[in-house]
Amino acid sequence: MCLFSEQTLVEGQRCAVHHPTAGLCQLFECRDRTMHRIPSSEDCAQLTCAESDRITLTDRCCRVCRGHDFCAEENICADNSACVNLDAGSSCSCKNGFRPLREDSAYCEDIDECAEGRHYCRENTQCVNTAGSFMCICHTGFIRIDDYSCTEHDECASGQHSCDENALCFNTVGGHSCSCKPGYTGNGTVCRALCDGRCLNGGSCASPNICVCPKGFSGQNCETGKIQNKASVCEV
Ligand SMILES: [Ca+2]
């Protein structure tokens, strides 16, 4: 570590001292706890952005345009770490499911969710740690319900369920549940077509929500037939 202009710099960190009036800049680097002056060798790239969009950086003499992609020029983020572009530099951030091994998050290790109890594995499963995540595997002979739970029986598949023929069956832990299909209403054990009992003038409810009207009648519920009928009678 070095102390420089009331700043604490870590090994390898650079500091640029800009002289605004003369347009000069001198670069220093922290090495072996001492600040070393670095001869200015870098030729600055021509900037194409407007003067107001040029940013002066604290660790280099060359200015950059606003929106500069620092991650593209030097990626110091290593294992399981991703570079995050900032206004005046970049930083590292551990990927999901990983934690930093170092303060700058350039190196990250997998979190063992199973060992640390940070998992959501539920009924009849065993937690298995993976890189960046974890899995809940079913105990032998059990059937998967979702990513986090398993069950002994699948009543939906074996036909041992109480769902209406117009319902969807969902296998659950220790049982199953029923839900009426779109166009049907009810509790799942009994489902009725939405038009059931609504079709007028002798129309019949064809599943799930269409009334089939007798000749001369029309409308969603066969309700407009009579007027047409009268009109046709008048025409005759
Ligand atoms: Ca993990």
PDB file of C-alpha atoms and ligand atoms in Angstrom:
ATOM      1  CA  MET A   1       0.000   0.000   0.000  1.00  0.00           C
ATOM      2  CA  CYS A   2       1.103   3.535  -0.652  1.00  0.00           C
ATOM      3  CA  LEU A   3      -0.079   6.856   0.669  1.00  0.00           C
ATOM      4  CA  PHE A   4      -0.227   9.478  -2.051  1.00  0.00           C
ATOM      5  CA  SER A   5      -1.942  12.873  -2.058  1.00  0.00           C
ATOM      6  CA  GLU A   6      -3.973  11.747   0.971  1.00  0.00           C
ATOM      7  CA  GLN A   7      -5.107   8.670  -0.950  1.00  0.00           C
ATOM      8  CA  THR A   8      -4.370   5.068  -0.078  1.00  0.00           C
ATOM      9  CA  LEU A   9      -3.348   3.073  -3.116  1.00  0.00           C
ATOM     10  CA  VAL A  10      -2.923  -0.695  -3.340  1.00  0.00           C
ATOM     11  CA  GLU A  11       0.041  -2.398  -4.993  1.00  0.00           C
ATOM     12  CA  GLY A  12      -0.016  -1.826  -8.752  1.00  0.00           C
ATOM     13  CA  GLN A  13      -2.588   0.947  -8.555  1.00  0.00           C
ATOM     14  CA  ARG A  14      -1.881   4.072 -10.585  1.00  0.00           C
ATOM     15  CA  CYS A  15      -2.542   7.719  -9.971  1.00  0.00           C
ATOM     16  CA  ALA A  16      -2.516  10.439 -12.615  1.00  0.00           C
ATOM     17  CA  VAL A  17      -1.641  13.996 -11.633  1.00  0.00           C
ATOM     18  CA  HIS A  18      -3.186  16.360 -14.131  1.00  0.00           C
ATOM     19  CA  HIS A  19      -1.931  19.921 -14.536  1.00  0.00           C
ATOM     20  CA  PRO A  20      -4.942  21.651 -16.000  1.00  0.00           C
ATOM     21  CA  THR A  21      -3.261  24.901 -17.010  1.00  0.00           C
ATOM     22  CA  ALA A  22      -0.248  23.438 -18.806  1.00  0.00           C
ATOM     23  CA  GLY A  23      -2.221  20.467 -20.140  1.00  0.00           C
ATOM     24  CA  LEU A  24       0.435  18.160 -18.739  1.00  0.00           C
ATOM     25  CA  CYS A  25      -0.022  14.925 -16.868  1.00  0.00           C
ATOM     26  CA  GLN A  26       2.276  12.743 -14.825  1.00  0.00           C
ATOM     27  CA  LEU A  27       1.539   9.125 -13.990  1.00  0.00           C
ATOM     28  CA  PHE A  28       2.599   7.383 -10.757  1.00  0.00           C
ATOM     29  CA  GLU A  29       2.361   3.746  -9.743  1.00  0.00           C
ATOM     30  CA  CYS A  30       2.432   2.141  -6.290  1.00  0.00           C
ATOM     31  CA  ARG A  31       5.210  -0.467  -6.188  1.00  0.00           C
ATOM     32  CA  ASP A  32       6.886  -1.905  -3.080  1.00  0.00           C
ATOM     33  CA  ARG A  33       5.033   0.624  -0.928  1.00  0.00           C
ATOM     34  CA  THR A  34       6.537   3.533  -2.853  1.00  0.00           C
ATOM     35  CA  MET A  35       5.094   5.716  -5.565  1.00  0.00           C
ATOM     36  CA  HIS A  36       7.125   5.478  -8.761  1.00  0.00           C
ATOM     37  CA  ARG A  37       6.980   7.973 -11.541  1.00  0.00           C
ATOM     38  CA  ILE A  38       6.110   6.317 -14.860  1.00  0.00           C
ATOM     39  CA  PRO A  39       7.549   7.884 -17.995  1.00  0.00           C
ATOM     40  CA  SER A  40       4.720   8.959 -20.222  1.00  0.00           C
ATOM     41  CA  SER A  41       4.911   6.623 -23.168  1.00  0.00           C
ATOM     42  CA  GLU A  42       1.282   6.393 -24.090  1.00  0.00           C
ATOM     43  CA  ASP A  43       0.091   8.335 -27.082  1.00  0.00           C
ATOM     44  CA  CYS A  44      -3.471   9.218 -26.409  1.00  0.00           C
ATOM     45  CA  ALA A  45      -6.031   8.114 -28.932  1.00  0.00           C
ATOM     46  CA  GLN A  46      -7.866  10.797 -30.890  1.00  0.00           C
ATOM     47  CA  LEU A  47     -11.235  11.360 -29.282  1.00  0.00           C
ATOM     48  CA  THR A  48     -14.221  11.794 -31.536  1.00  0.00           C
ATOM     49  CA  CYS A  49     -16.625  13.030 -28.868  1.00  0.00           C
ATOM     50  CA  ALA A  50     -17.371  16.646 -27.941  1.00  0.00           C
ATOM     51  CA  GLU A  51     -15.181  18.355 -25.318  1.00  0.00           C
ATOM     52  CA  SER A  52     -18.049  18.266 -22.811  1.00  0.00           C
ATOM     53  CA  ASP A  53     -18.251  14.475 -23.141  1.00  0.00           C
ATOM     54  CA  ARG A  54     -14.569  13.902 -22.355  1.00  0.00           C
ATOM     55  CA  ILE A  55     -13.778  12.415 -18.966  1.00  0.00           C
ATOM     56  CA  THR A  56     -10.556  12.846 -16.993  1.00  0.00           C
ATOM     57  CA  LEU A  57      -9.560   9.696 -15.151  1.00  0.00           C
ATOM     58  CA  THR A  58      -7.693   9.356 -11.863  1.00  0.00           C
ATOM     59  CA  ASP A  59      -5.539   6.402 -12.943  1.00  0.00           C
ATOM     60  CA  ARG A  60      -4.388   7.409 -16.436  1.00  0.00           C
ATOM     61  CA  CYS A  61      -3.372  10.520 -18.321  1.00  0.00           C
ATOM     62  CA  CYS A  62      -5.407   9.952 -21.476  1.00  0.00           C
ATOM     63  CA  ARG A  63      -8.972  11.094 -21.360  1.00  0.00           C
ATOM     64  CA  VAL A  64     -11.849   8.994 -22.681  1.00  0.00           C
ATOM     65  CA  CYS A  65     -15.286   9.702 -24.070  1.00  0.00           C
ATOM     66  CA  ARG A  66     -18.339   9.318 -21.869  1.00  0.00           C
ATOM     67  CA  GLY A  67     -19.682   5.768 -22.208  1.00  0.00           C
ATOM     68  CA  HIS A  68     -16.224   4.285 -22.831  1.00  0.00           C
ATOM     69  CA  ASP A  69     -16.181   0.479 -22.517  1.00  0.00           C
ATOM     70  CA  PHE A  70     -13.492  -0.159 -19.893  1.00  0.00           C
ATOM     71  CA  CYS A  71     -14.346  -3.847 -19.721  1.00  0.00           C
ATOM     72  CA  ALA A  72     -13.398  -4.264 -23.379  1.00  0.00           C
ATOM     73  CA  GLU A  73      -9.839  -2.997 -22.971  1.00  0.00           C
ATOM     74  CA  GLU A  74      -8.598  -4.965 -19.977  1.00  0.00           C
ATOM     75  CA  ASN A  75     -10.609  -7.580 -18.158  1.00  0.00           C
ATOM     76  CA  ILE A  76      -9.118  -8.238 -14.742  1.00  0.00           C
ATOM     77  CA  CYS A  77     -12.176 -10.140 -13.557  1.00  0.00           C
ATOM     78  CA  ALA A  78     -11.152 -13.783 -13.419  1.00  0.00           C
ATOM     79  CA  ASP A  79     -12.800 -16.886 -12.027  1.00  0.00           C
ATOM     80  CA  ASN A  80     -16.594 -16.691 -11.842  1.00  0.00           C
ATOM     81  CA  SER A  81     -16.478 -12.919 -11.905  1.00  0.00           C
ATOM     82  CA  ALA A  82     -17.968 -10.508 -14.446  1.00  0.00           C
ATOM     83  CA  CYS A  83     -16.754  -7.061 -15.417  1.00  0.00           C
ATOM     84  CA  VAL A  84     -19.155  -4.181 -14.783  1.00  0.00           C
ATOM     85  CA  ASN A  85     -18.593  -1.034 -16.825  1.00  0.00           C
ATOM     86  CA  LEU A  86     -18.792   2.221 -14.864  1.00  0.00           C
ATOM     87  CA  ASP A  87     -18.580   5.911 -15.808  1.00  0.00           C
ATOM     88  CA  ALA A  88     -14.870   6.242 -15.053  1.00  0.00           C
ATOM     89  CA  GLY A  89     -13.560   2.692 -14.929  1.00  0.00           C
ATOM     90  CA  SER A  90     -14.755  -0.815 -14.325  1.00  0.00           C
ATOM     91  CA  SER A  91     -15.281  -3.136 -11.400  1.00  0.00           C
ATOM     92  CA  CYS A  92     -15.743  -6.850 -10.896  1.00  0.00           C
ATOM     93  CA  SER A  93     -18.838  -8.512  -9.601  1.00  0.00           C
ATOM     94  CA  CYS A  94     -19.267 -12.150  -8.631  1.00  0.00           C
ATOM     95  CA  LYS A  95     -21.657 -14.088 -10.835  1.00  0.00           C
ATOM     96  CA  ASN A  96     -24.896 -15.380  -9.311  1.00  0.00           C
ATOM     97  CA  GLY A  97     -24.282 -18.184  -6.839  1.00  0.00           C
ATOM     98  CA  PHE A  98     -20.651 -17.165  -6.178  1.00  0.00           C
ATOM     99  CA  ARG A  99     -19.026 -15.099  -3.434  1.00  0.00           C
ATOM    100  CA  PRO A 100     -15.860 -12.955  -3.522  1.00  0.00           C
ATOM    101  CA  LEU A 101     -12.516 -14.433  -2.465  1.00  0.00           C
ATOM    102  CA  ARG A 102     -10.961 -10.996  -2.552  1.00  0.00           C
ATOM    103  CA  GLU A 103     -12.243  -7.539  -1.732  1.00  0.00           C
ATOM    104  CA  ASP A 104     -12.277  -6.463  -5.397  1.00  0.00           C
ATOM    105  CA  SER A 105     -14.450  -9.474  -6.405  1.00  0.00           C
ATOM    106  CA  ALA A 106     -11.985 -10.410  -9.173  1.00  0.00           C
ATOM    107  CA  TYR A 107     -11.911 -13.976  -7.898  1.00  0.00           C
ATOM    108  CA  CYS A 108     -15.043 -15.696  -6.654  1.00  0.00           C
ATOM    109  CA  GLU A 109     -15.905 -19.134  -5.326  1.00  0.00           C
ATOM    110  CA  ASP A 110     -19.053 -21.192  -5.500  1.00  0.00           C
ATOM    111  CA  ILE A 111     -21.490 -20.930  -2.594  1.00  0.00           C
ATOM    112  CA  ASP A 112     -22.366 -24.387  -1.245  1.00  0.00           C
ATOM    113  CA  GLU A 113     -26.076 -23.752  -0.746  1.00  0.00           C
ATOM    114  CA  CYS A 114     -26.640 -27.278   0.556  1.00  0.00           C
ATOM    115  CA  ALA A 115     -23.989 -27.110   3.289  1.00  0.00           C
ATOM    116  CA  GLU A 116     -25.027 -23.620   4.325  1.00  0.00           C
ATOM    117  CA  GLY A 117     -28.744 -24.276   4.395  1.00  0.00           C
ATOM    118  CA  ARG A 118     -29.335 -21.666   1.705  1.00  0.00           C
ATOM    119  CA  HIS A 119     -31.447 -23.910  -0.501  1.00  0.00           C
ATOM    120  CA  TYR A 120     -35.140 -24.402  -1.165  1.00  0.00           C
ATOM    121  CA  CYS A 121     -35.176 -28.183  -1.469  1.00  0.00           C
ATOM    122  CA  ARG A 122     -38.412 -29.463   0.007  1.00  0.00           C
ATOM    123  CA  GLU A 123     -40.331 -32.720   0.335  1.00  0.00           C
ATOM    124  CA  ASN A 124     -38.634 -35.993  -0.627  1.00  0.00           C
ATOM    125  CA  THR A 125     -35.531 -34.439  -2.176  1.00  0.00           C
ATOM    126  CA  GLN A 126     -31.831 -34.211  -1.510  1.00  0.00           C
ATOM    127  CA  CYS A 127     -29.833 -31.035  -2.115  1.00  0.00           C
ATOM    128  CA  VAL A 128     -26.828 -31.394  -4.445  1.00  0.00           C
ATOM    129  CA  ASN A 129     -24.408 -28.517  -4.807  1.00  0.00           C
ATOM    130  CA  THR A 130     -23.447 -27.348  -8.327  1.00  0.00           C
ATOM    131  CA  ALA A 131     -21.191 -24.563  -9.618  1.00  0.00           C
ATOM    132  CA  GLY A 132     -23.193 -21.376  -9.270  1.00  0.00           C
ATOM    133  CA  SER A 133     -26.319 -23.124  -8.083  1.00  0.00           C
ATOM    134  CA  PHE A 134     -27.745 -26.313  -6.555  1.00  0.00           C
ATOM    135  CA  MET A 135     -30.164 -29.071  -7.472  1.00  0.00           C
ATOM    136  CA  CYS A 136     -32.878 -30.883  -5.558  1.00  0.00           C
ATOM    137  CA  ILE A 137     -32.795 -34.504  -6.676  1.00  0.00           C
ATOM    138  CA  CYS A 138     -35.691 -36.850  -5.893  1.00  0.00           C
ATOM    139  CA  HIS A 139     -35.179 -39.641  -3.376  1.00  0.00           C
ATOM    140  CA  THR A 140     -35.074 -43.020  -5.139  1.00  0.00           C
ATOM    141  CA  GLY A 141     -38.502 -44.043  -6.428  1.00  0.00           C
ATOM    142  CA  PHE A 142     -40.055 -40.603  -6.013  1.00  0.00           C
ATOM    143  CA  ILE A 143     -41.548 -38.549  -8.824  1.00  0.00           C
ATOM    144  CA  ARG A 144     -40.667 -34.945  -9.557  1.00  0.00           C
ATOM    145  CA  ILE A 145     -43.341 -32.275  -9.013  1.00  0.00           C
ATOM    146  CA  ASP A 146     -41.243 -29.157  -9.569  1.00  0.00           C
ATOM    147  CA  ASP A 147     -37.621 -28.054  -9.159  1.00  0.00           C
ATOM    148  CA  TYR A 148     -37.847 -28.277  -5.372  1.00  0.00           C
ATOM    149  CA  SER A 149     -40.122 -31.173  -4.443  1.00  0.00           C
ATOM    150  CA  CYS A 150     -40.986 -34.765  -5.271  1.00  0.00           C
ATOM    151  CA  THR A 151     -43.829 -37.139  -4.350  1.00  0.00           C
ATOM    152  CA  GLU A 152     -44.512 -40.860  -3.952  1.00  0.00           C
ATOM    153  CA  HIS A 153     -47.460 -41.183  -6.342  1.00  0.00           C
ATOM    154  CA  ASP A 154     -48.611 -39.487  -9.506  1.00  0.00           C
ATOM    155  CA  GLU A 155     -52.405 -39.795  -9.273  1.00  0.00           C
ATOM    156  CA  CYS A 156     -52.781 -37.768 -12.468  1.00  0.00           C
ATOM    157  CA  ALA A 157     -50.787 -40.282 -14.492  1.00  0.00           C
ATOM    158  CA  SER A 158     -52.231 -43.395 -12.848  1.00  0.00           C
ATOM    159  CA  GLY A 159     -55.849 -42.185 -13.212  1.00  0.00           C
ATOM    160  CA  GLN A 160     -56.460 -42.320  -9.435  1.00  0.00           C
ATOM    161  CA  HIS A 161     -57.719 -38.758  -9.343  1.00  0.00           C
ATOM    162  CA  SER A 162     -61.045 -37.039  -8.783  1.00  0.00           C
ATOM    163  CA  CYS A 163     -60.768 -34.401 -11.528  1.00  0.00           C
ATOM    164  CA  ASP A 164     -63.612 -33.697 -13.939  1.00  0.00           C
ATOM    165  CA  GLU A 165     -62.959 -34.728 -17.552  1.00  0.00           C
ATOM    166  CA  ASN A 166     -62.811 -31.013 -18.378  1.00  0.00           C
ATOM    167  CA  ALA A 167     -60.245 -30.266 -15.661  1.00  0.00           C
ATOM    168  CA  LEU A 168     -56.452 -30.258 -15.533  1.00  0.00           C
ATOM    169  CA  CYS A 169     -54.851 -32.513 -12.936  1.00  0.00           C
ATOM    170  CA  PHE A 170     -51.773 -31.335 -10.985  1.00  0.00           C
ATOM    171  CA  ASN A 171     -49.683 -33.790  -9.034  1.00  0.00           C
ATOM    172  CA  THR A 172     -48.790 -32.459  -5.565  1.00  0.00           C
ATOM    173  CA  VAL A 173     -46.956 -33.718  -2.479  1.00  0.00           C
ATOM    174  CA  GLY A 174     -49.228 -36.298  -0.861  1.00  0.00           C
ATOM    175  CA  GLY A 175     -52.049 -35.851  -3.370  1.00  0.00           C
ATOM    176  CA  HIS A 176     -53.193 -33.897  -6.387  1.00  0.00           C
ATOM    177  CA  SER A 177     -55.284 -30.882  -7.313  1.00  0.00           C
ATOM    178  CA  CYS A 178     -57.786 -30.193 -10.074  1.00  0.00           C
ATOM    179  CA  SER A 179     -58.463 -27.006 -11.994  1.00  0.00           C
ATOM    180  CA  CYS A 180     -61.154 -26.500 -14.641  1.00  0.00           C
ATOM    181  CA  LYS A 181     -59.849 -25.973 -18.176  1.00  0.00           C
ATOM    182  CA  PRO A 182     -60.297 -22.543 -19.839  1.00  0.00           C
ATOM    183  CA  GLY A 183     -63.925 -22.088 -20.861  1.00  0.00           C
ATOM    184  CA  TYR A 184     -65.175 -24.193 -17.950  1.00  0.00           C
ATOM    185  CA  THR A 185     -66.171 -23.188 -14.450  1.00  0.00           C
ATOM    186  CA  GLY A 186     -66.322 -25.126 -11.196  1.00  0.00           C
ATOM    187  CA  ASN A 187     -64.175 -26.505  -8.413  1.00  0.00           C
ATOM    188  CA  GLY A 188     -62.143 -28.895 -10.580  1.00  0.00           C
ATOM    189  CA  THR A 189     -63.961 -31.988  -9.389  1.00  0.00           C
ATOM    190  CA  VAL A 190     -67.060 -30.746 -11.215  1.00  0.00           C
ATOM    191  CA  CYS A 191     -66.620 -28.413 -14.225  1.00  0.00           C
ATOM    192  CA  ARG A 192     -69.384 -26.945 -16.338  1.00  0.00           C
ATOM    193  CA  ALA A 193     -69.032 -25.255 -19.710  1.00  0.00           C
ATOM    194  CA  LEU A 194     -69.433 -21.496 -19.330  1.00  0.00           C
ATOM    195  CA  CYS A 195     -72.451 -21.443 -21.662  1.00  0.00           C
ATOM    196  CA  ASP A 196     -74.209 -24.241 -19.758  1.00  0.00           C
ATOM    197  CA  GLY A 197     -77.789 -23.049 -19.055  1.00  0.00           C
ATOM    198  CA  ARG A 198     -77.285 -19.781 -20.921  1.00  0.00           C
ATOM    199  CA  CYS A 199     -78.263 -20.808 -24.453  1.00  0.00           C
ATOM    200  CA  LEU A 200     -81.763 -19.520 -25.261  1.00  0.00           C
ATOM    201  CA  ASN A 201     -84.467 -20.573 -27.693  1.00  0.00           C
ATOM    202  CA  GLY A 202     -83.469 -24.218 -27.721  1.00  0.00           C
ATOM    203  CA  GLY A 203     -79.775 -23.582 -28.371  1.00  0.00           C
ATOM    204  CA  SER A 204     -77.338 -26.152 -27.055  1.00  0.00           C
ATOM    205  CA  CYS A 205     -74.124 -25.400 -25.221  1.00  0.00           C
ATOM    206  CA  ALA A 206     -71.169 -26.726 -27.158  1.00  0.00           C
ATOM    207  CA  SER A 207     -68.031 -26.754 -25.082  1.00  0.00           C
ATOM    208  CA  PRO A 208     -66.536 -24.685 -23.868  1.00  0.00           C
ATOM    209  CA  ASN A 209     -68.390 -21.433 -24.489  1.00  0.00           C
ATOM    210  CA  ILE A 210     -70.353 -21.521 -27.741  1.00  0.00           C
ATOM    211  CA  CYS A 211     -74.129 -21.864 -28.056  1.00  0.00           C
ATOM    212  CA  VAL A 212     -75.198 -23.826 -31.116  1.00  0.00           C
ATOM    213  CA  CYS A 213     -78.438 -22.093 -32.135  1.00  0.00           C
ATOM    214  CA  PRO A 214     -81.433 -23.611 -33.898  1.00  0.00           C
ATOM    215  CA  LYS A 215     -82.159 -22.395 -37.431  1.00  0.00           C
ATOM    216  CA  GLY A 216     -83.289 -18.749 -37.491  1.00  0.00           C
ATOM    217  CA  PHE A 217     -81.598 -17.819 -34.217  1.00  0.00           C
ATOM    218  CA  SER A 218     -78.229 -16.182 -33.657  1.00  0.00           C
ATOM    219  CA  GLY A 219     -76.180 -14.249 -31.111  1.00  0.00           C
ATOM    220  CA  GLN A 220     -73.841 -15.464 -28.391  1.00  0.00           C
ATOM    221  CA  ASN A 221     -76.773 -16.925 -26.432  1.00  0.00           C
ATOM    222  CA  CYS A 222     -79.131 -17.428 -29.463  1.00  0.00           C
ATOM    223  CA  GLU A 223     -81.061 -14.402 -28.149  1.00  0.00           C
ATOM    224  CA  THR A 224     -81.516 -12.443 -31.425  1.00  0.00           C
ATOM    225  CA  GLY A 225     -83.477 -14.993 -33.406  1.00  0.00           C
ATOM    226  CA  LYS A 226     -87.041 -13.757 -32.901  1.00  0.00           C
ATOM    227  CA  ILE A 227     -86.526 -10.297 -34.391  1.00  0.00           C
ATOM    228  CA  GLN A 228     -84.981 -11.777 -37.540  1.00  0.00           C
ATOM    229  CA  ASN A 229     -87.862 -14.211 -37.699  1.00  0.00           C
ATOM    230  CA  LYS A 230     -90.454 -11.433 -37.603  1.00  0.00           C
ATOM    231  CA  ALA A 231     -88.585  -9.483 -40.260  1.00  0.00           C
ATOM    232  CA  SER A 232     -88.540 -12.459 -42.566  1.00  0.00           C
ATOM    233  CA  VAL A 233     -92.229 -12.990 -41.962  1.00  0.00           C
ATOM    234  CA  CYS A 234     -92.952  -9.328 -42.955  1.00  0.00           C
ATOM    235  CA  GLU A 235     -90.952  -9.696 -46.158  1.00  0.00           C
ATOM    236  CA  VAL A 236     -93.006 -12.645 -47.291  1.00  0.00           C
TER     237      VAL A 236
HETATM  238 CA    CA B   1     -23.440 -23.843  -5.491  1.00  0.00          CA
END
